[in-house]
Amino acid sequence: MVFHRWLDRWDEHRAQRGEAAKKATDFILDAGRAFPGAEEINSLEQFCVRAERAVSDPGFYDEPAGSARGFDLHNGWLKFPSEIATDVDENNTVWAKLTESCSRDQVLVIFHHWNASARNRQIASFFSRRGITVVEIAMPYHFERSRPGALYADDMLSSNLGRTIQSIRQAVLDGRKLIRWLKSEGYDEISVLGMSLGSWVAGLIAAHEPAVSKASLFLTAGSLADMVWTGRATRSIRDSLEPAIRLTDLRRAWAPLNLENFAHDLARPDLALQAVFATRDKVVLPELTKHFIEKLHQAGAVPEVLKLNCGHYSLGAPPYILLGGCSLKRFLSRAKAPNGIIRSAIGQSKI
């Protein structure tokens, strides 16, 4: 179809923007960043064993005690200290934009995509007018948290295995800290929305934070290792990884970042799940998303699934953004049952 060929070309053109800034870098274990106190790990096998152990460690994504302190809200901007201190000072303060509604019944926390250049003002405005407060958090090394002089957020996702784990873990801990603050401020129903890389963060938060009752994951999959290895936007990272590590070992090394390893946590009965994916996606391949959804089903989850016949970037253009937005609105508008349990029905839409 002519339209879809044009759509594929548009997605490829969009993927090329900013690609010149992405360079191959050194492969580094950096175990001390990923697992505090594990500086003695100096082999890939040791790293993988420690990473696999972290999957079953209930404290790996838990907040430290007393972490609810340090919040400062002024003129719609919220800032607070991150739960992890890094060597980039700017990254150690978390910034979030609040777009308040007339009610404190419901709040949506948005986790943006990798290398996002702007927050989602239109989404925030749309939902705030409909009674849902929107909080747009800056993930590590993005927006106000960027490393000075950085051309893109290479510290959040890279061939440095340990820093990538630290960055995703930092994003999860920061998100959980924000969510607990929102709960203390009187918000009743807390939902999370993750886009692309942000969907991994939102998914991990939903798996570990009982205060989250709805999670919408756009352009998502389970294995971050597979996404990086096969994705159009992460070729430079694969070029850096491939001489030093096989995909099978990368899966082990990044096991704590694989949402499929937490499928049973995502299947808890009081969590509603939505997955939106693009069937022409070259960044997060549809096969990876389908595999993740199968794992969710096997764990007993009943996610609402929307598939759109577009690409990764063209999902942000009409008519696909309208279809995705309407689906998200319906998902967030679904009321809790009297016992507090929310179950989503399987739904599919195809253009």
PDB file of N, CA and C in Angstrom, residues 173-268:
ATOM      1  N   LEU A 173      13.342   3.935  41.291  1.00  0.00           N
ATOM      2  CA  LEU A 173      13.310   4.434  42.666  1.00  0.00           C
ATOM      3  C   LEU A 173      12.768   5.860  42.726  1.00  0.00           C
ATOM      4  N   ASP A 174      13.176   6.708  41.769  1.00  0.00           N
ATOM      5  CA  ASP A 174      12.663   8.079  41.726  1.00  0.00           C
ATOM      6  C   ASP A 174      11.158   8.088  41.480  1.00  0.00           C
ATOM      7  N   GLY A 175      10.708   7.226  40.566  1.00  0.00           N
ATOM      8  CA  GLY A 175       9.274   7.142  40.276  1.00  0.00           C
ATOM      9  C   GLY A 175       8.480   6.672  41.472  1.00  0.00           C
ATOM     10  N   ARG A 176       8.990   5.680  42.177  1.00  0.00           N
ATOM     11  CA  ARG A 176       8.290   5.188  43.367  1.00  0.00           C
ATOM     12  C   ARG A 176       8.248   6.254  44.467  1.00  0.00           C
ATOM     13  N   LYS A 177       9.334   7.007  44.598  1.00  0.00           N
ATOM     14  CA  LYS A 177       9.357   8.079  45.590  1.00  0.00           C
ATOM     15  C   LYS A 177       8.304   9.131  45.257  1.00  0.00           C
ATOM     16  N   LEU A 178       8.202   9.489  43.986  1.00  0.00           N
ATOM     17  CA  LEU A 178       7.193  10.459  43.542  1.00  0.00           C
ATOM     18  C   LEU A 178       5.789   9.931  43.804  1.00  0.00           C
ATOM     19  N   ILE A 179       5.560   8.675  43.487  1.00  0.00           N
ATOM     20  CA  ILE A 179       4.223   8.093  43.646  1.00  0.00           C
ATOM     21  C   ILE A 179       3.808   8.071  45.118  1.00  0.00           C
ATOM     22  N   ARG A 180       4.723   7.759  45.993  1.00  0.00           N
ATOM     23  CA  ARG A 180       4.378   7.753  47.419  1.00  0.00           C
ATOM     24  C   ARG A 180       4.082   9.168  47.919  1.00  0.00           C
ATOM     25  N   TRP A 181       4.790  10.154  47.374  1.00  0.00           N
ATOM     26  CA  TRP A 181       4.484  11.543  47.726  1.00  0.00           C
ATOM     27  C   TRP A 181       3.091  11.916  47.238  1.00  0.00           C
ATOM     28  N   LEU A 182       2.758  11.538  46.018  1.00  0.00           N
ATOM     29  CA  LEU A 182       1.418  11.823  45.494  1.00  0.00           C
ATOM     30  C   LEU A 182       0.347  11.173  46.361  1.00  0.00           C
ATOM     31  N   LYS A 183       0.608   9.965  46.814  1.00  0.00           N
ATOM     32  CA  LYS A 183      -0.339   9.285  47.694  1.00  0.00           C
ATOM     33  C   LYS A 183      -0.510  10.069  48.988  1.00  0.00           C
ATOM     34  N   SER A 184       0.593  10.578  49.529  1.00  0.00           N
ATOM     35  CA  SER A 184       0.507  11.350  50.774  1.00  0.00           C
ATOM     36  C   SER A 184      -0.199  12.678  50.573  1.00  0.00           C
ATOM     37  N   GLU A 185      -0.238  13.160  49.319  1.00  0.00           N
ATOM     38  CA  GLU A 185      -0.922  14.414  49.014  1.00  0.00           C
ATOM     39  C   GLU A 185      -2.414  14.220  48.781  1.00  0.00           C
ATOM     40  N   GLY A 186      -2.883  12.989  48.876  1.00  0.00           N
ATOM     41  CA  GLY A 186      -4.319  12.743  48.815  1.00  0.00           C
ATOM     42  C   GLY A 186      -4.840  12.219  47.494  1.00  0.00           C
ATOM     43  N   TYR A 187      -3.959  11.916  46.546  1.00  0.00           N
ATOM     44  CA  TYR A 187      -4.445  11.344  45.288  1.00  0.00           C
ATOM     45  C   TYR A 187      -4.861   9.902  45.519  1.00  0.00           C
ATOM     46  N   ASP A 188      -6.061   9.576  45.047  1.00  0.00           N
ATOM     47  CA  ASP A 188      -6.639   8.264  45.338  1.00  0.00           C
ATOM     48  C   ASP A 188      -6.154   7.193  44.370  1.00  0.00           C
ATOM     49  N   GLU A 189      -6.295   7.456  43.077  1.00  0.00           N
ATOM     50  CA  GLU A 189      -5.937   6.458  42.060  1.00  0.00           C
ATOM     51  C   GLU A 189      -4.727   6.939  41.282  1.00  0.00           C
ATOM     52  N   ILE A 190      -3.672   6.137  41.282  1.00  0.00           N
ATOM     53  CA  ILE A 190      -2.421   6.518  40.626  1.00  0.00           C
ATOM     54  C   ILE A 190      -2.163   5.578  39.458  1.00  0.00           C
ATOM     55  N   SER A 191      -1.992   6.159  38.283  1.00  0.00           N
ATOM     56  CA  SER A 191      -1.705   5.403  37.063  1.00  0.00           C
ATOM     57  C   SER A 191      -0.351   5.828  36.523  1.00  0.00           C
ATOM     58  N   VAL A 192       0.276   4.937  35.753  1.00  0.00           N
ATOM     59  CA  VAL A 192       1.538   5.274  35.102  1.00  0.00           C
ATOM     60  C   VAL A 192       1.406   5.036  33.608  1.00  0.00           C
ATOM     61  N   LEU A 193       2.061   5.905  32.842  1.00  0.00           N
ATOM     62  CA  LEU A 193       2.125   5.783  31.388  1.00  0.00           C
ATOM     63  C   LEU A 193       3.593   5.811  30.989  1.00  0.00           C
ATOM     64  N   GLY A 194       4.053   4.788  30.294  1.00  0.00           N
ATOM     65  CA  GLY A 194       5.423   4.739  29.818  1.00  0.00           C
ATOM     66  C   GLY A 194       5.470   4.644  28.317  1.00  0.00           C
ATOM     67  N   MET A 195       6.419   5.352  27.724  1.00  0.00           N
ATOM     68  CA  MET A 195       6.556   5.372  26.270  1.00  0.00           C
ATOM     69  C   MET A 195       7.933   4.864  25.877  1.00  0.00           C
ATOM     70  N   SER A 196       7.987   3.802  25.098  1.00  0.00           N
ATOM     71  CA  SER A 196       9.246   3.223  24.628  1.00  0.00           C
ATOM     72  C   SER A 196      10.128   2.896  25.835  1.00  0.00           C
ATOM     73  N   LEU A 197      11.337   3.463  25.960  1.00  0.00           N
ATOM     74  CA  LEU A 197      12.171   3.144  27.117  1.00  0.00           C
ATOM     75  C   LEU A 197      11.442   3.457  28.426  1.00  0.00           C
ATOM     76  N   GLY A 198      10.626   4.501  28.417  1.00  0.00           N
ATOM     77  CA  GLY A 198       9.850   4.835  29.607  1.00  0.00           C
ATOM     78  C   GLY A 198       8.873   3.752  29.996  1.00  0.00           C
ATOM     79  N   SER A 199       8.484   2.898  29.029  1.00  0.00           N
ATOM     80  CA  SER A 199       7.551   1.819  29.365  1.00  0.00           C
ATOM     81  C   SER A 199       8.232   0.748  30.214  1.00  0.00           C
ATOM     82  N   TRP A 200       9.540   0.572  30.031  1.00  0.00           N
ATOM     83  CA  TRP A 200      10.255  -0.362  30.903  1.00  0.00           C
ATOM     84  C   TRP A 200      10.266   0.163  32.338  1.00  0.00           C
ATOM     85  N   VAL A 201      10.489   1.454  32.493  1.00  0.00           N
ATOM     86  CA  VAL A 201      10.492   2.059  33.827  1.00  0.00           C
ATOM     87  C   VAL A 201       9.100   1.984  34.442  1.00  0.00           C
ATOM     88  N   ALA A 202       8.084   2.373  33.676  1.00  0.00           N
ATOM     89  CA  ALA A 202       6.710   2.331  34.189  1.00  0.00           C
ATOM     90  C   ALA A 202       6.299   0.909  34.541  1.00  0.00           C
ATOM     91  N   GLY A 203       6.704  -0.054  33.715  1.00  0.00           N
ATOM     92  CA  GLY A 203       6.363  -1.448  33.987  1.00  0.00           C
ATOM     93  C   GLY A 203       7.025  -1.968  35.248  1.00  0.00           C
ATOM     94  N   LEU A 204       8.301  -1.642  35.440  1.00  0.00           N
ATOM     95  CA  LEU A 204       8.991  -2.076  36.655  1.00  0.00           C
ATOM     96  C   LEU A 204       8.374  -1.432  37.892  1.00  0.00           C
ATOM     97  N   ILE A 205       7.978  -0.168  37.772  1.00  0.00           N
ATOM     98  CA  ILE A 205       7.319   0.495  38.898  1.00  0.00           C
ATOM     99  C   ILE A 205       5.987  -0.169  39.202  1.00  0.00           C
ATOM    100  N   ALA A 206       5.200  -0.436  38.173  1.00  0.00           N
ATOM    101  CA  ALA A 206       3.899  -1.081  38.385  1.00  0.00           C
ATOM    102  C   ALA A 206       4.059  -2.451  39.022  1.00  0.00           C
ATOM    103  N   ALA A 207       5.139  -3.155  38.668  1.00  0.00           N
ATOM    104  CA  ALA A 207       5.377  -4.488  39.224  1.00  0.00           C
ATOM    105  C   ALA A 207       5.753  -4.436  40.695  1.00  0.00           C
ATOM    106  N   HIS A 208       6.345  -3.329  41.143  1.00  0.00           N
ATOM    107  CA  HIS A 208       6.879  -3.265  42.504  1.00  0.00           C
ATOM    108  C   HIS A 208       6.149  -2.289  43.421  1.00  0.00           C
ATOM    109  N   GLU A 209       5.337  -1.403  42.859  1.00  0.00           N
ATOM    110  CA  GLU A 209       4.681  -0.378  43.675  1.00  0.00           C
ATOM    111  C   GLU A 209       3.179  -0.645  43.781  1.00  0.00           C
ATOM    112  N   PRO A 210       2.701  -1.113  44.946  1.00  0.00           N
ATOM    113  CA  PRO A 210       1.279  -1.457  45.086  1.00  0.00           C
ATOM    114  C   PRO A 210       0.345  -0.254  44.971  1.00  0.00           C
ATOM    115  N   ALA A 211       0.865   0.972  45.087  1.00  0.00           N
ATOM    116  CA  ALA A 211       0.002   2.151  44.972  1.00  0.00           C
ATOM    117  C   ALA A 211      -0.457   2.395  43.541  1.00  0.00           C
ATOM    118  N   VAL A 212       0.205   1.766  42.574  1.00  0.00           N
ATOM    119  CA  VAL A 212      -0.175   1.926  41.165  1.00  0.00           C
ATOM    120  C   VAL A 212      -1.319   0.965  40.845  1.00  0.00           C
ATOM    121  N   SER A 213      -2.402   1.506  40.316  1.00  0.00           N
ATOM    122  CA  SER A 213      -3.557   0.663  39.998  1.00  0.00           C
ATOM    123  C   SER A 213      -3.749   0.445  38.503  1.00  0.00           C
ATOM    124  N   LYS A 214      -3.130   1.299  37.656  1.00  0.00           N
ATOM    125  CA  LYS A 214      -3.235   1.134  36.206  1.00  0.00           C
ATOM    126  C   LYS A 214      -1.893   1.468  35.580  1.00  0.00           C
ATOM    127  N   ALA A 215      -1.496   0.665  34.598  1.00  0.00           N
ATOM    128  CA  ALA A 215      -0.242   0.901  33.884  1.00  0.00           C
ATOM    129  C   ALA A 215      -0.479   0.762  32.397  1.00  0.00           C
ATOM    130  N   SER A 216      -0.203   1.822  31.661  1.00  0.00           N
ATOM    131  CA  SER A 216      -0.325   1.819  30.207  1.00  0.00           C
ATOM    132  C   SER A 216       1.073   1.878  29.605  1.00  0.00           C
ATOM    133  N   LEU A 217       1.415   0.879  28.809  1.00  0.00           N
ATOM    134  CA  LEU A 217       2.756   0.750  28.261  1.00  0.00           C
ATOM    135  C   LEU A 217       2.691   0.886  26.742  1.00  0.00           C
ATOM    136  N   PHE A 218       3.200   2.000  26.231  1.00  0.00           N
ATOM    137  CA  PHE A 218       3.216   2.279  24.792  1.00  0.00           C
ATOM    138  C   PHE A 218       4.563   1.876  24.216  1.00  0.00           C
ATOM    139  N   LEU A 219       4.541   1.167  23.102  1.00  0.00           N
ATOM    140  CA  LEU A 219       5.762   0.788  22.382  1.00  0.00           C
ATOM    141  C   LEU A 219       6.714   0.045  23.310  1.00  0.00           C
ATOM    142  N   THR A 220       6.215  -1.033  23.859  1.00  0.00           N
ATOM    143  CA  THR A 220       6.928  -1.760  24.902  1.00  0.00           C
ATOM    144  C   THR A 220       7.266  -3.172  24.475  1.00  0.00           C
ATOM    145  N   ALA A 221       8.099  -3.810  25.267  1.00  0.00           N
ATOM    146  CA  ALA A 221       8.399  -5.237  25.129  1.00  0.00           C
ATOM    147  C   ALA A 221       8.917  -5.697  26.482  1.00  0.00           C
ATOM    148  N   GLY A 222       9.396  -6.935  26.550  1.00  0.00           N
ATOM    149  CA  GLY A 222       9.873  -7.446  27.825  1.00  0.00           C
ATOM    150  C   GLY A 222      11.372  -7.321  27.989  1.00  0.00           C
ATOM    151  N   SER A 223      12.123  -7.876  27.042  1.00  0.00           N
ATOM    152  CA  SER A 223      13.573  -7.934  27.147  1.00  0.00           C
ATOM    153  C   SER A 223      14.215  -6.661  26.606  1.00  0.00           C
ATOM    154  N   LEU A 224      14.819  -5.883  27.493  1.00  0.00           N
ATOM    155  CA  LEU A 224      15.533  -4.694  27.048  1.00  0.00           C
ATOM    156  C   LEU A 224      16.750  -5.088  26.229  1.00  0.00           C
ATOM    157  N   ALA A 225      17.371  -6.193  26.575  1.00  0.00           N
ATOM    158  CA  ALA A 225      18.534  -6.663  25.817  1.00  0.00           C
ATOM    159  C   ALA A 225      18.170  -6.931  24.364  1.00  0.00           C
ATOM    160  N   ASP A 226      17.050  -7.610  24.135  1.00  0.00           N
ATOM    161  CA  ASP A 226      16.626  -7.900  22.763  1.00  0.00           C
ATOM    162  C   ASP A 226      16.247  -6.630  22.023  1.00  0.00           C
ATOM    163  N   MET A 227      15.608  -5.700  22.717  1.00  0.00           N
ATOM    164  CA  MET A 227      15.249  -4.444  22.065  1.00  0.00           C
ATOM    165  C   MET A 227      16.491  -3.699  21.601  1.00  0.00           C
ATOM    166  N   VAL A 228      17.505  -3.605  22.462  1.00  0.00           N
ATOM    167  CA  VAL A 228      18.742  -2.914  22.101  1.00  0.00           C
ATOM    168  C   VAL A 228      19.459  -3.641  20.970  1.00  0.00           C
ATOM    169  N   TRP A 229      19.454  -4.957  20.993  1.00  0.00           N
ATOM    170  CA  TRP A 229      20.182  -5.762  20.006  1.00  0.00           C
ATOM    171  C   TRP A 229      19.543  -5.663  18.621  1.00  0.00           C
ATOM    172  N   THR A 230      18.235  -5.532  18.560  1.00  0.00           N
ATOM    173  CA  THR A 230      17.522  -5.593  17.277  1.00  0.00           C
ATOM    174  C   THR A 230      16.954  -4.260  16.826  1.00  0.00           C
ATOM    175  N   GLY A 231      16.962  -3.243  17.687  1.00  0.00           N
ATOM    176  CA  GLY A 231      16.250  -2.010  17.403  1.00  0.00           C
ATOM    177  C   GLY A 231      16.988  -1.045  16.497  1.00  0.00           C
ATOM    178  N   ARG A 232      16.237  -0.311  15.714  1.00  0.00           N
ATOM    179  CA  ARG A 232      16.778   0.671  14.774  1.00  0.00           C
ATOM    180  C   ARG A 232      17.488   1.816  15.492  1.00  0.00           C
ATOM    181  N   ALA A 233      16.994   2.210  16.653  1.00  0.00           N
ATOM    182  CA  ALA A 233      17.541   3.380  17.339  1.00  0.00           C
ATOM    183  C   ALA A 233      18.777   3.079  18.167  1.00  0.00           C
ATOM    184  N   THR A 234      19.125   1.801  18.312  1.00  0.00           N
ATOM    185  CA  THR A 234      20.213   1.430  19.219  1.00  0.00           C
ATOM    186  C   THR A 234      21.341   0.685  18.484  1.00  0.00           C
ATOM    187  N   ARG A 235      21.480   0.943  17.197  1.00  0.00           N
ATOM    188  CA  ARG A 235      22.518   0.263  16.422  1.00  0.00           C
ATOM    189  C   ARG A 235      23.906   0.555  16.955  1.00  0.00           C
ATOM    190  N   SER A 236      24.152   1.797  17.374  1.00  0.00           N
ATOM    191  CA  SER A 236      25.478   2.146  17.872  1.00  0.00           C
ATOM    192  C   SER A 236      25.800   1.389  19.160  1.00  0.00           C
ATOM    193  N   ILE A 237      24.773   1.118  19.977  1.00  0.00           N
ATOM    194  CA  ILE A 237      25.007   0.351  21.202  1.00  0.00           C
ATOM    195  C   ILE A 237      25.328  -1.091  20.850  1.00  0.00           C
ATOM    196  N   ARG A 238      24.592  -1.658  19.912  1.00  0.00           N
ATOM    197  CA  ARG A 238      24.905  -3.028  19.494  1.00  0.00           C
ATOM    198  C   ARG A 238      26.318  -3.099  18.905  1.00  0.00           C
ATOM    199  N   ASP A 239      26.685  -2.097  18.107  1.00  0.00           N
ATOM    200  CA  ASP A 239      28.032  -2.085  17.538  1.00  0.00           C
ATOM    201  C   ASP A 239      29.093  -2.105  18.630  1.00  0.00           C
ATOM    202  N   SER A 240      28.774  -1.475  19.762  1.00  0.00           N
ATOM    203  CA  SER A 240      29.710  -1.447  20.884  1.00  0.00           C
ATOM    204  C   SER A 240      29.706  -2.762  21.654  1.00  0.00           C
ATOM    205  N   LEU A 241      28.553  -3.384  21.739  1.00  0.00           N
ATOM    206  CA  LEU A 241      28.399  -4.608  22.530  1.00  0.00           C
ATOM    207  C   LEU A 241      28.893  -5.853  21.797  1.00  0.00           C
ATOM    208  N   GLU A 242      28.594  -5.933  20.513  1.00  0.00           N
ATOM    209  CA  GLU A 242      28.733  -7.197  19.783  1.00  0.00           C
ATOM    210  C   GLU A 242      30.147  -7.787  19.796  1.00  0.00           C
ATOM    211  N   PRO A 243      31.205  -6.986  19.762  1.00  0.00           N
ATOM    212  CA  PRO A 243      32.533  -7.609  19.808  1.00  0.00           C
ATOM    213  C   PRO A 243      32.867  -8.235  21.162  1.00  0.00           C
ATOM    214  N   ALA A 244      32.111  -7.854  22.205  1.00  0.00           N
ATOM    215  CA  ALA A 244      32.490  -8.270  23.555  1.00  0.00           C
ATOM    216  C   ALA A 244      31.497  -9.210  24.238  1.00  0.00           C
ATOM    217  N   ILE A 245      30.263  -9.290  23.741  1.00  0.00           N
ATOM    218  CA  ILE A 245      29.241 -10.047  24.457  1.00  0.00           C
ATOM    219  C   ILE A 245      28.229 -10.615  23.466  1.00  0.00           C
ATOM    220  N   ARG A 246      27.732 -11.807  23.761  1.00  0.00           N
ATOM    221  CA  ARG A 246      26.675 -12.404  22.952  1.00  0.00           C
ATOM    222  C   ARG A 246      25.321 -11.970  23.497  1.00  0.00           C
ATOM    223  N   LEU A 247      24.299 -12.057  22.651  1.00  0.00           N
ATOM    224  CA  LEU A 247      22.955 -11.671  23.082  1.00  0.00           C
ATOM    225  C   LEU A 247      22.500 -12.520  24.267  1.00  0.00           C
ATOM    226  N   THR A 248      22.821 -13.807  24.266  1.00  0.00           N
ATOM    227  CA  THR A 248      22.398 -14.670  25.379  1.00  0.00           C
ATOM    228  C   THR A 248      22.970 -14.178  26.705  1.00  0.00           C
ATOM    229  N   ASP A 249      24.215 -13.692  26.696  1.00  0.00           N
ATOM    230  CA  ASP A 249      24.808 -13.174  27.924  1.00  0.00           C
ATOM    231  C   ASP A 249      24.272 -11.786  28.268  1.00  0.00           C
ATOM    232  N   LEU A 250      23.967 -10.983  27.255  1.00  0.00           N
ATOM    233  CA  LEU A 250      23.379  -9.668  27.517  1.00  0.00           C
ATOM    234  C   LEU A 250      22.020  -9.817  28.195  1.00  0.00           C
ATOM    235  N   ARG A 251      21.249 -10.814  27.761  1.00  0.00           N
ATOM    236  CA  ARG A 251      19.974 -11.077  28.431  1.00  0.00           C
ATOM    237  C   ARG A 251      20.182 -11.391  29.902  1.00  0.00           C
ATOM    238  N   ARG A 252      21.207 -12.167  30.216  1.00  0.00           N
ATOM    239  CA  ARG A 252      21.496 -12.503  31.613  1.00  0.00           C
ATOM    240  C   ARG A 252      21.960 -11.263  32.372  1.00  0.00           C
ATOM    241  N   ALA A 253      22.838 -10.482  31.751  1.00  0.00           N
ATOM    242  CA  ALA A 253      23.396  -9.303  32.417  1.00  0.00           C
ATOM    243  C   ALA A 253      22.335  -8.260  32.716  1.00  0.00           C
ATOM    244  N   TRP A 254      21.364  -8.154  31.823  1.00  0.00           N
ATOM    245  CA  TRP A 254      20.287  -7.173  32.023  1.00  0.00           C
ATOM    246  C   TRP A 254      18.992  -7.842  32.480  1.00  0.00           C
ATOM    247  N   ALA A 255      19.110  -8.982  33.135  1.00  0.00           N
ATOM    248  CA  ALA A 255      17.924  -9.688  33.634  1.00  0.00           C
ATOM    249  C   ALA A 255      17.056  -8.819  34.543  1.00  0.00           C
ATOM    250  N   PRO A 256      17.620  -7.948  35.406  1.00  0.00           N
ATOM    251  CA  PRO A 256      16.760  -7.118  36.265  1.00  0.00           C
ATOM    252  C   PRO A 256      15.954  -6.080  35.494  1.00  0.00           C
ATOM    253  N   LEU A 257      16.282  -5.879  34.220  1.00  0.00           N
ATOM    254  CA  LEU A 257      15.579  -4.885  33.395  1.00  0.00           C
ATOM    255  C   LEU A 257      14.543  -5.530  32.473  1.00  0.00           C
ATOM    256  N   ASN A 258      14.416  -6.840  32.548  1.00  0.00           N
ATOM    257  CA  ASN A 258      13.506  -7.582  31.667  1.00  0.00           C
ATOM    258  C   ASN A 258      12.131  -7.683  32.328  1.00  0.00           C
ATOM    259  N   LEU A 259      11.130  -7.032  31.743  1.00  0.00           N
ATOM    260  CA  LEU A 259       9.786  -7.042  32.329  1.00  0.00           C
ATOM    261  C   LEU A 259       9.195  -8.448  32.385  1.00  0.00           C
ATOM    262  N   GLU A 260       9.634  -9.329  31.485  1.00  0.00           N
ATOM    263  CA  GLU A 260       9.101 -10.692  31.504  1.00  0.00           C
ATOM    264  C   GLU A 260       9.471 -11.411  32.799  1.00  0.00           C
ATOM    265  N   ASN A 261      10.582 -11.020  33.408  1.00  0.00           N
ATOM    266  CA  ASN A 261      10.976 -11.631  34.680  1.00  0.00           C
ATOM    267  C   ASN A 261      10.092 -11.193  35.840  1.00  0.00           C
ATOM    268  N   PHE A 262       9.240 -10.192  35.600  1.00  0.00           N
ATOM    269  CA  PHE A 262       8.339  -9.697  36.638  1.00  0.00           C
ATOM    270  C   PHE A 262       6.875  -9.821  36.198  1.00  0.00           C
ATOM    271  N   ALA A 263       6.630 -10.738  35.254  1.00  0.00           N
ATOM    272  CA  ALA A 263       5.273 -10.907  34.725  1.00  0.00           C
ATOM    273  C   ALA A 263       4.281 -11.266  35.823  1.00  0.00           C
ATOM    274  N   HIS A 264       4.687 -12.107  36.770  1.00  0.00           N
ATOM    275  CA  HIS A 264       3.762 -12.488  37.841  1.00  0.00           C
ATOM    276  C   HIS A 264       3.436 -11.302  38.738  1.00  0.00           C
ATOM    277  N   ASP A 265       4.375 -10.395  38.929  1.00  0.00           N
ATOM    278  CA  ASP A 265       4.096  -9.187  39.707  1.00  0.00           C
ATOM    279  C   ASP A 265       3.140  -8.268  38.957  1.00  0.00           C
ATOM    280  N   LEU A 266       3.293  -8.214  37.635  1.00  0.00           N
ATOM    281  CA  LEU A 266       2.386  -7.393  36.827  1.00  0.00           C
ATOM    282  C   LEU A 266       0.999  -8.010  36.726  1.00  0.00           C
ATOM    283  N   ALA A 267       0.892  -9.282  37.055  1.00  0.00           N
ATOM    284  CA  ALA A 267      -0.406  -9.971  36.994  1.00  0.00           C
ATOM    285  C   ALA A 267      -1.185  -9.866  38.299  1.00  0.00           C
ATOM    286  N   ARG A 268      -0.717  -9.047  39.241  1.00  0.00           N
ATOM    287  CA  ARG A 268      -1.478  -8.923  40.491  1.00  0.00           C
ATOM    288  C   ARG A 268      -2.901  -8.458  40.182  1.00  0.00           C
TER     289      ARG A 268
END
